[in-house]
Short mmCIF file of C-alpha atoms and ligand atoms in Angstrom, two decimals:
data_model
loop_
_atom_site.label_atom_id
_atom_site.label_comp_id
_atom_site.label_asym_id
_atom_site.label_seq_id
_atom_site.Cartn_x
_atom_site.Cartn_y
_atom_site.Cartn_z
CA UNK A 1 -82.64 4.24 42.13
CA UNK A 2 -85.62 5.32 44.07
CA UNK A 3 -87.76 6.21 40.98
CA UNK A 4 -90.22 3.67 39.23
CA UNK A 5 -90.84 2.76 35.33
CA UNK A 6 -93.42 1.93 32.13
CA UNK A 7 -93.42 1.02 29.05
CA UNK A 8 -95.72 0.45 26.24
CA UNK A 9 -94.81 -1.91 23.72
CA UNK A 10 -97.10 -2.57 20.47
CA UNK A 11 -97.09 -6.61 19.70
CA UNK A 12 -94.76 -6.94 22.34
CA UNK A 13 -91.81 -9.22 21.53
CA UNK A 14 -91.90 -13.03 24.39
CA UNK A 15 -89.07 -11.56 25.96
CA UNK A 16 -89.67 -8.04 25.93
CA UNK A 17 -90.55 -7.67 29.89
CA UNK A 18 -87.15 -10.11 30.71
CA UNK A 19 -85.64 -7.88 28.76
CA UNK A 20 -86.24 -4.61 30.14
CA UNK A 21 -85.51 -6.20 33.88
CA UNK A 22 -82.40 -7.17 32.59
CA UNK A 23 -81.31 -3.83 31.44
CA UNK A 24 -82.92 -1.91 34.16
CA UNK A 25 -80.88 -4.02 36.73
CA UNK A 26 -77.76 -3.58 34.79
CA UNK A 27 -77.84 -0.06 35.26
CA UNK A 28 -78.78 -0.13 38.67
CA UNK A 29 -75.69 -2.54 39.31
CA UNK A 30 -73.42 -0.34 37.69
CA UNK A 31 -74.74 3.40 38.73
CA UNK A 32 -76.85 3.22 41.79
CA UNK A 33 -75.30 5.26 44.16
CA UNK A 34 -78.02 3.25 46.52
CA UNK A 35 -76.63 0.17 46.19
CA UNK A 36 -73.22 -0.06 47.99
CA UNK A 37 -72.13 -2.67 45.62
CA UNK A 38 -72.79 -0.81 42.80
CA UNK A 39 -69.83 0.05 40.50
CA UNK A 40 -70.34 3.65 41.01
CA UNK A 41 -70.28 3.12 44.92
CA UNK A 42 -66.92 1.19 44.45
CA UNK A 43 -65.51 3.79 42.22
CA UNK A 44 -65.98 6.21 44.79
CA UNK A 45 -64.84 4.21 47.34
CA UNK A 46 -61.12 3.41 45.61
CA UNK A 47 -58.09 5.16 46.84
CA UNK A 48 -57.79 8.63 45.20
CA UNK A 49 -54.96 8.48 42.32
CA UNK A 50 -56.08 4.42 41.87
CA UNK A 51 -57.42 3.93 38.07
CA UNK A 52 -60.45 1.50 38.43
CA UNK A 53 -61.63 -0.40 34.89
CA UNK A 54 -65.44 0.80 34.40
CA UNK A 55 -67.88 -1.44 32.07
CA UNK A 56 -68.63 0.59 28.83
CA UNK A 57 -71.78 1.83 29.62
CA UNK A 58 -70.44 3.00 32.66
CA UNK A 59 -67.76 4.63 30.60
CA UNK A 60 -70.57 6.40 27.95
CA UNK A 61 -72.41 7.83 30.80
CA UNK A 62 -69.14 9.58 32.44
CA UNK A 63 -68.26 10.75 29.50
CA UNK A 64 -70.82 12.16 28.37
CA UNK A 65 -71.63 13.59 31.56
CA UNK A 66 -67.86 15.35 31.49
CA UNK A 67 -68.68 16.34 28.11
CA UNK A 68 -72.05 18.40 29.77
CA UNK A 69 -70.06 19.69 32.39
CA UNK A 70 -67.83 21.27 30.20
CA UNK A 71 -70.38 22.51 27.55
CA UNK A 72 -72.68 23.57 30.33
CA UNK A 73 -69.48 25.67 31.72
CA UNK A 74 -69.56 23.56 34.90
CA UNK A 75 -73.70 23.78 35.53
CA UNK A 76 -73.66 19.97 35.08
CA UNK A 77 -71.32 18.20 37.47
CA UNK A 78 -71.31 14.22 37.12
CA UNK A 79 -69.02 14.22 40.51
CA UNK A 80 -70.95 16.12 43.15
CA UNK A 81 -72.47 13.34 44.84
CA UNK A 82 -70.99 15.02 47.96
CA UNK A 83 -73.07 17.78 47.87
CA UNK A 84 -76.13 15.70 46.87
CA UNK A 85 -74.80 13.90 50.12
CA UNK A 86 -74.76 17.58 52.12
CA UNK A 87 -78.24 18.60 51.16
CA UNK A 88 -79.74 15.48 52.01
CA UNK A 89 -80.51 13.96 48.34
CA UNK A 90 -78.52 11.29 48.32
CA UNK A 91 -78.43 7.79 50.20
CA UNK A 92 -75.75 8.91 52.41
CA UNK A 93 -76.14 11.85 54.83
CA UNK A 94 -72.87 14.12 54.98
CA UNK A 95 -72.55 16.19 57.93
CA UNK A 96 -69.35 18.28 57.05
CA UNK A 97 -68.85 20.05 53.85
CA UNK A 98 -67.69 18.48 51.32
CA UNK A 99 -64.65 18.59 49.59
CA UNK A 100 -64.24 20.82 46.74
CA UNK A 101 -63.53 20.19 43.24
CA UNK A 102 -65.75 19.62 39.88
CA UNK A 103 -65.52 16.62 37.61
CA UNK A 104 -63.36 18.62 35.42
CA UNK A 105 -60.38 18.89 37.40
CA UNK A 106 -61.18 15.77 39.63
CA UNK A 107 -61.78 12.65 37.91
CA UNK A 108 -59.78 11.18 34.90
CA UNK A 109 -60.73 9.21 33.02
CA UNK A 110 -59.07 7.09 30.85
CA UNK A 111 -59.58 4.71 27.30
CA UNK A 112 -61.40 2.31 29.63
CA UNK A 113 -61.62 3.42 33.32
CA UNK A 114 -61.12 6.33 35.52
CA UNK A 115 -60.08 7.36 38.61
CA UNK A 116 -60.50 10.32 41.16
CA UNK A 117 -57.75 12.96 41.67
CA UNK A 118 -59.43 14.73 44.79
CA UNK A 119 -62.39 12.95 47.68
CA UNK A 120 -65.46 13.73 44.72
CA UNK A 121 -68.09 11.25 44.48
CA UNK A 122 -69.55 10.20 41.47
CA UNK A 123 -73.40 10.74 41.01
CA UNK A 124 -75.28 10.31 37.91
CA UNK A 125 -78.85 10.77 38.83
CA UNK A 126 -78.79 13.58 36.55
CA UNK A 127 -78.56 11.75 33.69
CA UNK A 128 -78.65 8.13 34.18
CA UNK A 129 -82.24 7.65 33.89
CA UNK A 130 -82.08 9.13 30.34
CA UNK A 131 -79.13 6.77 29.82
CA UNK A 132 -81.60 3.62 30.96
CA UNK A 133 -84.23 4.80 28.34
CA UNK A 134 -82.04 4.55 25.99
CA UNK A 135 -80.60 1.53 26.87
CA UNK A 136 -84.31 0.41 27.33
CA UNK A 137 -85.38 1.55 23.95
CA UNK A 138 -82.24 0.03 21.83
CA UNK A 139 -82.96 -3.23 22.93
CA UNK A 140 -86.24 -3.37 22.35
CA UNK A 141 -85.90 -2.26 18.80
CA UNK A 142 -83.40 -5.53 18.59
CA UNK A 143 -85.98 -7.56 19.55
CA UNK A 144 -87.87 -6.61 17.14
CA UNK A 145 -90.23 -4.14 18.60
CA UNK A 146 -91.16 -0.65 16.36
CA UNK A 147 -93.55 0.88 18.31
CA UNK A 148 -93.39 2.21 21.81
CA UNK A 149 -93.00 4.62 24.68
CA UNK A 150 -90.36 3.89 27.30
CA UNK A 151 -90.69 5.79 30.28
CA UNK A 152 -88.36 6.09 33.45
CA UNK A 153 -88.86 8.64 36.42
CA UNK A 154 -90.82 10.55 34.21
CA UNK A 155 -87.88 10.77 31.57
CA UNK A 156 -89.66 9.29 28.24
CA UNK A 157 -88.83 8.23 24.40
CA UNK A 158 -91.45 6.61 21.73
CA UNK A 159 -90.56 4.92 18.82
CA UNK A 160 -93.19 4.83 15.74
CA UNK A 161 -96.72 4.96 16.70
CA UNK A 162 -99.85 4.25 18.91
CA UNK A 163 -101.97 1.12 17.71
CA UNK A 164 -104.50 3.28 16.16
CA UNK A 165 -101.53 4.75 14.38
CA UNK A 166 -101.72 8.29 16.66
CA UNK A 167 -98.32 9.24 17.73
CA UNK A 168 -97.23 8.96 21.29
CA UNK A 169 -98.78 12.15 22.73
CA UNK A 170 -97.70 13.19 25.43
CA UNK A 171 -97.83 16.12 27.77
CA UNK A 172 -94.72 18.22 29.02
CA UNK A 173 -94.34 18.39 32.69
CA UNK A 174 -96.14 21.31 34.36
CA UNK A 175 -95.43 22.05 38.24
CA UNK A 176 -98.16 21.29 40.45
CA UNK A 177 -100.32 23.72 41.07
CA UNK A 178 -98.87 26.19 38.01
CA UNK A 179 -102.15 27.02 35.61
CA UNK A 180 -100.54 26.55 32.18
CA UNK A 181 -101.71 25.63 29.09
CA UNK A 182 -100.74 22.21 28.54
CA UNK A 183 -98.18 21.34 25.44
CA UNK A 184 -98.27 18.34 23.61
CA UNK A 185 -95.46 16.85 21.52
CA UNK A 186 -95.42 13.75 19.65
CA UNK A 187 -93.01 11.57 20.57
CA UNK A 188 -91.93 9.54 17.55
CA UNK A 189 -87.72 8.55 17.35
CA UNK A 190 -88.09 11.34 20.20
CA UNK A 191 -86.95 11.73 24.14
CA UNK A 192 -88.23 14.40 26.62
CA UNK A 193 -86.95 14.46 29.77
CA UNK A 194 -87.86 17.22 32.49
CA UNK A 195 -86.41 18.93 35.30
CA UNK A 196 -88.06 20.70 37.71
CA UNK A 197 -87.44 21.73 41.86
CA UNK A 198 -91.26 20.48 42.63
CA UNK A 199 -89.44 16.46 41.58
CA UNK A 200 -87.63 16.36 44.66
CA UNK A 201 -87.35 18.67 47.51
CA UNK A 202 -87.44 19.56 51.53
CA UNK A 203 -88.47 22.66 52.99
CA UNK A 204 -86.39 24.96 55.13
CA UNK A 205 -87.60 28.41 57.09
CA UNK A 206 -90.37 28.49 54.03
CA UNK A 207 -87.80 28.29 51.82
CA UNK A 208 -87.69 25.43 48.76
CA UNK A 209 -84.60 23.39 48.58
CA UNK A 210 -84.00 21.95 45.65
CA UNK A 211 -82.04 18.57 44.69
CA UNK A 212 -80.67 20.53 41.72
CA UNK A 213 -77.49 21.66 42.92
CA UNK A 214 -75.42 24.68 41.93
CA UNK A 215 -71.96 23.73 41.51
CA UNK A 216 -70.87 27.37 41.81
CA UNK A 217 -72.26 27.65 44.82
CA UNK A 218 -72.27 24.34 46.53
CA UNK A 219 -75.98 24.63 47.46
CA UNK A 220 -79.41 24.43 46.02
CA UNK A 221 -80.55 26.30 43.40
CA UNK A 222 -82.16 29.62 43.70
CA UNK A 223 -82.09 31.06 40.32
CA UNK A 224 -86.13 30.62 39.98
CA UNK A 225 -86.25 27.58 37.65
CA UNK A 226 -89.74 25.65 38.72
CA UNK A 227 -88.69 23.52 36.03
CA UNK A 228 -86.91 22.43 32.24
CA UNK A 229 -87.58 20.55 29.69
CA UNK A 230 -85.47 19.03 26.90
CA UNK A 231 -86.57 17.05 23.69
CA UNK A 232 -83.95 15.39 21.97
CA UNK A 233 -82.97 12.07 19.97
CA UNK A 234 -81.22 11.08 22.88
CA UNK A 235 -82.97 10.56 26.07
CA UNK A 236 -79.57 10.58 28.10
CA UNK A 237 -78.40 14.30 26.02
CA UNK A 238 -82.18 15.64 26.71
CA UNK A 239 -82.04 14.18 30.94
CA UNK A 240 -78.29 15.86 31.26
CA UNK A 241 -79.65 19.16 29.30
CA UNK A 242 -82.31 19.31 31.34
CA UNK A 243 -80.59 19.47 34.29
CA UNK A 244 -77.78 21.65 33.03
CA UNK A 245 -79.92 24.33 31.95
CA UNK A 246 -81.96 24.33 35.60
CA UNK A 247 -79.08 24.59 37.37
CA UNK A 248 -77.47 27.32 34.80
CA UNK A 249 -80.40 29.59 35.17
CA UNK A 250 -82.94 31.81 33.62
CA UNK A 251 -79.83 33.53 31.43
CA UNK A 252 -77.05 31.42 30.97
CA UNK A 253 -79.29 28.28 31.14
CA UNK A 254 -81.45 29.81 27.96
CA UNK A 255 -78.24 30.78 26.35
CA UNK A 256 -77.02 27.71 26.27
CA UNK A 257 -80.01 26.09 24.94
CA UNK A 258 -80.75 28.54 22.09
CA UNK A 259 -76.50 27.84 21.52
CA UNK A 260 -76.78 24.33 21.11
CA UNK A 261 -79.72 24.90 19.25
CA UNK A 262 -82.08 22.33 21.54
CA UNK A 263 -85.73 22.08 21.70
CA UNK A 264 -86.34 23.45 25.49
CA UNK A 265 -88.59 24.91 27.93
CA UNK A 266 -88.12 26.68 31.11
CA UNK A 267 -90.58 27.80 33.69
CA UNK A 268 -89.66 30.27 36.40
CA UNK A 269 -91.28 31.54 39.45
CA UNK A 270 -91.55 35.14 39.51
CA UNK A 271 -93.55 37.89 41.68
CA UNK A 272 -96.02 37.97 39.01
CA UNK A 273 -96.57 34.09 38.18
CA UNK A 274 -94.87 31.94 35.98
CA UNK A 275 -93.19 33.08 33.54
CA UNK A 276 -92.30 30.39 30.06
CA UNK A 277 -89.76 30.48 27.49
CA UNK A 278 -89.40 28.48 24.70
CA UNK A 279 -86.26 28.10 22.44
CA UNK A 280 -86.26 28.58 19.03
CA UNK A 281 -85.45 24.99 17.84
CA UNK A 282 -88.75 23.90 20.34
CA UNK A 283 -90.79 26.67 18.83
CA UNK A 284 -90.27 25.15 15.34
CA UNK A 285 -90.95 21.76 16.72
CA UNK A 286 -94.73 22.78 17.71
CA UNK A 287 -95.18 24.91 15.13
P1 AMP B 301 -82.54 15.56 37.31
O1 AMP B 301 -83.89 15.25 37.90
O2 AMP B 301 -82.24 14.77 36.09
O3 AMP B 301 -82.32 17.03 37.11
O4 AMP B 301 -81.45 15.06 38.34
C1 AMP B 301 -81.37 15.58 39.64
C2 AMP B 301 -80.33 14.80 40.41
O5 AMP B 301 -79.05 15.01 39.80
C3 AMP B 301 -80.19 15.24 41.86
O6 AMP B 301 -81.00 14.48 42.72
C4 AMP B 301 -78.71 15.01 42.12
O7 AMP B 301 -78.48 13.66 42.51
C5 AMP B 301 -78.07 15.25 40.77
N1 AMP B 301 -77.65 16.65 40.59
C6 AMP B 301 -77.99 17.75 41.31
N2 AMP B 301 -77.38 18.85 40.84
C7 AMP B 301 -76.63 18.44 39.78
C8 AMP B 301 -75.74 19.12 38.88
N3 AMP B 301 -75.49 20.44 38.99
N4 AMP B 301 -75.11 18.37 37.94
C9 AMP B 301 -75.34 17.04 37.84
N5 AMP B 301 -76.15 16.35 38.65
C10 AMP B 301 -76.79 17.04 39.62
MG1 MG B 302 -81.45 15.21 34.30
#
Protein backbone atom coordinates (compact mmCIF):
# COMPACT_ATOMS: atom_id res chain seq x y z
CA UNK A 1 0.00 0.00 0.00
CA UNK A 2 2.93 2.11 -0.87
CA UNK A 3 4.15 2.55 2.76
CA UNK A 4 6.79 0.17 4.48
CA UNK A 5 6.86 -1.60 8.13
CA UNK A 6 8.90 -2.73 11.61
CA UNK A 7 8.54 -4.41 14.33
CA UNK A 8 10.32 -5.25 17.42
CA UNK A 9 9.57 -8.32 19.08
CA UNK A 10 11.29 -9.36 22.57
CA UNK A 11 12.13 -13.38 22.43
CA UNK A 12 10.50 -13.45 19.30
CA UNK A 13 8.12 -16.39 18.84
CA UNK A 14 9.70 -19.21 15.35
CA UNK A 15 6.94 -17.95 13.48
CA UNK A 16 6.63 -14.52 14.41
CA UNK A 17 8.13 -12.96 10.97
CA UNK A 18 5.67 -15.70 8.83
CA UNK A 19 3.30 -14.40 10.78
CA UNK A 20 3.32 -10.83 10.32
CA UNK A 21 3.74 -11.48 6.27
CA UNK A 22 0.78 -13.34 6.52
CA UNK A 23 -1.30 -10.71 8.04
CA UNK A 24 0.27 -7.86 6.28
CA UNK A 25 -0.65 -9.57 2.90
CA UNK A 26 -4.10 -10.27 4.06
CA UNK A 27 -4.80 -6.81 4.39
CA UNK A 28 -3.24 -5.78 1.39
CA UNK A 29 -5.46 -8.50 -0.50
CA UNK A 30 -8.47 -7.29 0.94
CA UNK A 31 -7.94 -3.22 1.09
CA UNK A 32 -5.31 -2.17 -1.33
CA UNK A 33 -6.84 0.09 -3.51
CA UNK A 34 -3.30 -0.66 -5.50
CA UNK A 35 -3.92 -3.93 -6.19
CA UNK A 36 -6.76 -4.33 -8.78
CA UNK A 37 -7.60 -7.64 -7.37
CA UNK A 38 -7.98 -6.49 -4.14
CA UNK A 39 -11.43 -6.87 -2.51
CA UNK A 40 -11.75 -3.23 -2.10
CA UNK A 41 -10.92 -2.71 -5.92
CA UNK A 42 -13.73 -5.31 -6.71
CA UNK A 43 -16.14 -3.71 -4.40
CA UNK A 44 -15.81 -0.66 -6.19
CA UNK A 45 -15.90 -2.09 -9.31
CA UNK A 46 -19.57 -4.02 -8.77
CA UNK A 47 -22.64 -2.63 -10.30
CA UNK A 48 -24.11 0.15 -8.08
CA UNK A 49 -27.30 -1.30 -6.08
CA UNK A 50 -25.31 -5.04 -6.26
CA UNK A 51 -24.65 -6.25 -2.44
CA UNK A 52 -21.10 -7.86 -2.55
CA UNK A 53 -20.18 -10.37 0.68
CA UNK A 54 -16.96 -8.62 2.34
CA UNK A 55 -14.53 -10.89 4.66
CA UNK A 56 -14.94 -9.68 8.34
CA UNK A 57 -12.11 -7.69 8.63
CA UNK A 58 -13.09 -6.03 5.68
CA UNK A 59 -16.43 -5.55 7.32
CA UNK A 60 -14.70 -4.04 10.89
CA UNK A 61 -12.77 -1.58 8.96
CA UNK A 62 -16.00 -0.13 6.98
CA UNK A 63 -17.69 0.03 9.79
CA UNK A 64 -15.82 1.56 11.80
CA UNK A 65 -14.79 3.91 9.28
CA UNK A 66 -18.82 4.82 8.81
CA UNK A 67 -18.94 5.02 12.41
CA UNK A 68 -15.93 8.06 12.11
CA UNK A 69 -17.64 9.58 9.42
CA UNK A 70 -20.57 10.07 11.28
CA UNK A 71 -18.96 11.03 14.68
CA UNK A 72 -16.51 13.21 12.85
CA UNK A 73 -19.81 14.95 11.19
CA UNK A 74 -18.59 13.81 7.76
CA UNK A 75 -14.60 14.99 8.22
CA UNK A 76 -13.77 11.26 7.82
CA UNK A 77 -15.10 9.76 4.61
CA UNK A 78 -14.20 5.91 4.08
CA UNK A 79 -15.72 6.37 0.31
CA UNK A 80 -13.85 9.24 -1.30
CA UNK A 81 -11.40 7.35 -3.11
CA UNK A 82 -12.62 9.48 -6.07
CA UNK A 83 -11.35 12.46 -4.88
CA UNK A 84 -8.12 10.83 -3.63
CA UNK A 85 -8.32 9.72 -7.41
CA UNK A 86 -8.89 13.73 -8.53
CA UNK A 87 -6.02 15.11 -6.54
CA UNK A 88 -3.66 12.67 -7.64
CA UNK A 89 -3.25 10.41 -4.31
CA UNK A 90 -4.48 7.51 -5.36
CA UNK A 91 -3.33 4.68 -7.90
CA UNK A 92 -5.74 5.80 -10.42
CA UNK A 93 -5.64 9.30 -11.97
CA UNK A 94 -9.27 10.85 -12.43
CA UNK A 95 -9.53 13.52 -14.86
CA UNK A 96 -13.26 14.64 -14.37
CA UNK A 97 -14.78 15.38 -11.09
CA UNK A 98 -15.97 12.99 -9.31
CA UNK A 99 -19.22 12.05 -8.41
CA UNK A 100 -20.71 13.32 -5.34
CA UNK A 101 -21.89 11.67 -2.34
CA UNK A 102 -20.29 10.66 1.27
CA UNK A 103 -20.20 7.18 2.71
CA UNK A 104 -23.16 8.08 4.68
CA UNK A 105 -25.68 8.28 2.13
CA UNK A 106 -23.72 6.08 -0.45
CA UNK A 107 -22.71 2.80 0.65
CA UNK A 108 -24.81 0.22 2.69
CA UNK A 109 -23.79 -1.95 4.28
CA UNK A 110 -25.25 -4.85 5.47
CA UNK A 111 -24.85 -7.94 8.44
CA UNK A 112 -22.08 -9.24 6.17
CA UNK A 113 -21.44 -7.18 2.98
CA UNK A 114 -22.22 -3.94 1.40
CA UNK A 115 -22.87 -2.35 -1.56
CA UNK A 116 -22.73 1.21 -3.23
CA UNK A 117 -25.90 3.30 -3.82
CA UNK A 118 -24.14 6.12 -5.98
CA UNK A 119 -20.33 5.78 -8.37
CA UNK A 120 -18.17 6.33 -4.64
CA UNK A 121 -15.11 4.43 -4.30
CA UNK A 122 -14.04 2.93 -1.32
CA UNK A 123 -10.60 4.06 0.18
CA UNK A 124 -9.30 3.20 3.48
CA UNK A 125 -5.85 4.57 3.58
CA UNK A 126 -7.04 6.61 6.33
CA UNK A 127 -7.35 4.07 8.58
CA UNK A 128 -6.27 0.80 7.36
CA UNK A 129 -2.80 0.97 8.42
CA UNK A 130 -4.00 1.39 12.05
CA UNK A 131 -6.32 -1.54 11.31
CA UNK A 132 -2.97 -3.74 10.17
CA UNK A 133 -1.26 -2.81 13.55
CA UNK A 134 -3.73 -4.09 15.17
CA UNK A 135 -4.18 -6.99 13.34
CA UNK A 136 -0.29 -7.20 13.58
CA UNK A 137 -0.20 -6.82 17.28
CA UNK A 138 -3.21 -9.42 18.18
CA UNK A 139 -1.51 -12.07 16.63
CA UNK A 140 1.53 -11.72 17.95
CA UNK A 141 0.25 -11.67 21.46
CA UNK A 142 -1.35 -15.30 20.35
CA UNK A 143 1.78 -16.47 19.64
CA UNK A 144 2.89 -15.85 22.58
CA UNK A 145 4.79 -12.67 22.31
CA UNK A 146 4.38 -9.79 25.41
CA UNK A 147 6.64 -7.36 24.48
CA UNK A 148 6.84 -5.21 21.42
CA UNK A 149 6.41 -2.25 19.13
CA UNK A 150 4.59 -2.76 15.84
CA UNK A 151 4.99 -0.11 13.52
CA UNK A 152 3.31 0.56 10.01
CA UNK A 153 3.72 3.85 7.87
CA UNK A 154 4.69 5.45 10.85
CA UNK A 155 1.34 4.39 12.67
CA UNK A 156 2.76 2.46 15.94
CA UNK A 157 1.50 0.29 19.14
CA UNK A 158 3.88 -1.45 21.96
CA UNK A 159 2.90 -3.99 24.13
CA UNK A 160 4.84 -4.38 27.67
CA UNK A 161 8.34 -3.31 27.66
CA UNK A 162 11.90 -2.80 26.19
CA UNK A 163 14.47 -5.67 27.17
CA UNK A 164 16.04 -3.54 29.72
CA UNK A 165 12.51 -3.19 30.99
CA UNK A 166 12.25 0.79 29.64
CA UNK A 167 8.99 1.31 27.99
CA UNK A 168 8.70 1.78 24.30
CA UNK A 169 9.66 5.47 24.01
CA UNK A 170 8.89 6.96 21.40
CA UNK A 171 8.73 10.37 19.85
CA UNK A 172 5.50 12.08 18.36
CA UNK A 173 5.80 13.13 14.84
CA UNK A 174 7.10 16.69 14.32
CA UNK A 175 6.98 18.27 10.64
CA UNK A 176 10.19 18.68 9.06
CA UNK A 177 11.75 21.55 9.52
CA UNK A 178 9.18 22.80 12.60
CA UNK A 179 11.63 23.57 15.85
CA UNK A 180 9.56 21.92 18.59
CA UNK A 181 10.31 20.46 21.60
CA UNK A 182 10.13 16.89 21.15
CA UNK A 183 7.32 14.76 23.26
CA UNK A 184 7.80 11.46 24.37
CA UNK A 185 5.11 8.95 25.34
CA UNK A 186 5.48 5.52 26.43
CA UNK A 187 3.91 3.23 24.50
CA UNK A 188 2.81 0.31 26.65
CA UNK A 189 -0.98 -1.50 25.59
CA UNK A 190 -0.77 1.96 23.59
CA UNK A 191 -1.20 3.15 19.67
CA UNK A 192 -0.17 6.58 18.21
CA UNK A 193 -0.80 7.23 14.94
CA UNK A 194 -0.11 10.73 13.18
CA UNK A 195 -1.37 12.80 10.53
CA UNK A 196 0.22 15.43 9.04
CA UNK A 197 0.16 17.39 5.18
CA UNK A 198 4.25 17.14 5.13
CA UNK A 199 3.32 12.72 4.81
CA UNK A 200 2.21 13.09 1.44
CA UNK A 201 1.92 15.97 -0.83
CA UNK A 202 2.55 17.89 -4.43
CA UNK A 203 3.04 21.41 -4.88
CA UNK A 204 0.91 23.74 -6.93
CA UNK A 205 1.57 27.76 -7.74
CA UNK A 206 3.59 27.56 -4.15
CA UNK A 207 0.78 26.29 -2.73
CA UNK A 208 0.81 22.75 -0.49
CA UNK A 209 -1.66 20.18 -1.52
CA UNK A 210 -2.44 17.93 0.80
CA UNK A 211 -3.64 14.10 0.50
CA UNK A 212 -5.99 14.90 3.39
CA UNK A 213 -9.06 15.67 1.71
CA UNK A 214 -11.97 17.87 2.79
CA UNK A 215 -15.10 16.19 2.13
CA UNK A 216 -16.98 19.49 2.36
CA UNK A 217 -15.16 20.82 -0.08
CA UNK A 218 -14.00 18.15 -2.40
CA UNK A 219 -10.37 19.39 -2.31
CA UNK A 220 -7.34 19.48 -0.15
CA UNK A 221 -7.22 20.78 3.01
CA UNK A 222 -6.46 24.30 3.84
CA UNK A 223 -7.52 24.75 7.32
CA UNK A 224 -3.64 25.04 8.55
CA UNK A 225 -3.22 21.57 10.13
CA UNK A 226 0.78 20.71 9.56
CA UNK A 227 -0.21 17.77 11.38
CA UNK A 228 -2.35 15.39 14.30
CA UNK A 229 -1.73 13.07 16.47
CA UNK A 230 -3.89 10.50 18.27
CA UNK A 231 -2.97 7.99 21.14
CA UNK A 232 -5.38 5.46 21.77
CA UNK A 233 -5.86 1.61 22.70
CA UNK A 234 -6.72 1.10 19.32
CA UNK A 235 -4.32 1.79 16.61
CA UNK A 236 -7.17 1.69 13.87
CA UNK A 237 -9.60 4.42 16.34
CA UNK A 238 -6.21 6.60 16.90
CA UNK A 239 -5.17 6.32 12.56
CA UNK A 240 -9.09 7.27 11.70
CA UNK A 241 -8.99 10.12 14.59
CA UNK A 242 -6.11 11.33 13.34
CA UNK A 243 -7.23 11.92 10.17
CA UNK A 244 -10.68 13.10 11.13
CA UNK A 245 -9.52 15.77 13.25
CA UNK A 246 -6.88 17.12 10.31
CA UNK A 247 -9.34 17.28 7.99
CA UNK A 248 -12.04 18.87 10.60
CA UNK A 249 -9.75 21.68 11.46
CA UNK A 250 -8.19 23.86 14.03
CA UNK A 251 -11.98 24.30 15.70
CA UNK A 252 -14.18 21.65 15.00
CA UNK A 253 -11.24 19.16 14.71
CA UNK A 254 -10.18 20.18 18.58
CA UNK A 255 -13.78 20.05 19.52
CA UNK A 256 -14.19 16.90 18.64
CA UNK A 257 -11.21 15.59 20.28
CA UNK A 258 -11.65 17.29 23.68
CA UNK A 259 -15.63 15.66 23.02
CA UNK A 260 -14.57 12.29 22.73
CA UNK A 261 -12.28 12.90 25.33
CA UNK A 262 -8.95 11.54 23.20
CA UNK A 263 -5.40 12.06 23.89
CA UNK A 264 -4.43 14.46 20.76
CA UNK A 265 -2.20 16.93 19.31
CA UNK A 266 -2.47 19.35 16.57
CA UNK A 267 0.08 21.57 14.98
CA UNK A 268 -0.89 24.44 12.72
CA UNK A 269 0.92 26.76 10.51
CA UNK A 270 0.29 30.23 11.29
CA UNK A 271 1.92 33.79 10.32
CA UNK A 272 3.74 33.64 13.47
CA UNK A 273 5.07 29.85 13.56
CA UNK A 274 3.57 26.92 14.76
CA UNK A 275 1.23 27.02 16.89
CA UNK A 276 0.38 23.39 19.39
CA UNK A 277 -2.54 22.30 21.21
CA UNK A 278 -2.92 19.60 23.33
CA UNK A 279 -6.25 18.04 24.61
CA UNK A 280 -7.02 17.59 27.94
CA UNK A 281 -7.12 13.73 28.10
CA UNK A 282 -3.24 14.00 26.31
CA UNK A 283 -2.28 16.61 28.83
CA UNK A 284 -3.06 14.15 31.68
CA UNK A 285 -1.31 11.44 29.82
CA UNK A 286 2.22 13.40 30.02
CA UNK A 287 1.62 14.82 33.04
P1 LIG B 1 -3.82 9.40 6.96
O1 LIG B 1 -2.36 9.53 6.66
O2 LIG B 1 -4.15 8.28 7.87
O3 LIG B 1 -4.43 10.70 7.41
O4 LIG B 1 -4.54 8.99 5.61
C1 LIG B 1 -4.50 9.81 4.47
C2 LIG B 1 -5.14 9.08 3.32
O5 LIG B 1 -6.53 8.87 3.62
C3 LIG B 1 -5.11 9.85 2.01
O6 LIG B 1 -3.98 9.52 1.23
C4 LIG B 1 -6.41 9.41 1.35
O7 LIG B 1 -6.22 8.20 0.64
C5 LIG B 1 -7.33 9.16 2.51
N1 LIG B 1 -8.12 10.35 2.89
C6 LIG B 1 -7.92 11.65 2.53
N2 LIG B 1 -8.86 12.45 3.05
C7 LIG B 1 -9.68 11.63 3.79
C8 LIG B 1 -10.87 11.87 4.56
N3 LIG B 1 -11.41 13.09 4.68
N4 LIG B 1 -11.46 10.79 5.13
C9 LIG B 1 -10.93 9.54 5.00
N5 LIG B 1 -9.83 9.27 4.28
C10 LIG B 1 -9.22 10.30 3.67
MG1 LIG C 1 -5.35 8.06 9.46
Amino acid sequence: MGTTWSASVVDPPADAEMTIRAKLDMVIAQMSNWDADSVISRFNRQPIGAWMTLPVEMMTVLRTGMDISRLSGGAFDPALGQLVGQWGFGPHVANEAPACGSAATSVEVGDHGARRLADVALDFSGIAKGFAVDAVADALRALGAANFLVEIGGELRGAGVKPDIQPWWVDMETPPGMALPPMRVALSGLAIATSGDYRRFHMAAGKRLSHSIDPGTGAPIQNGVACVTVLHDSAMMADAWATAITVAGPGKGLSLAREHGLAARMIVRTDNGPREHLTPALEMMLA
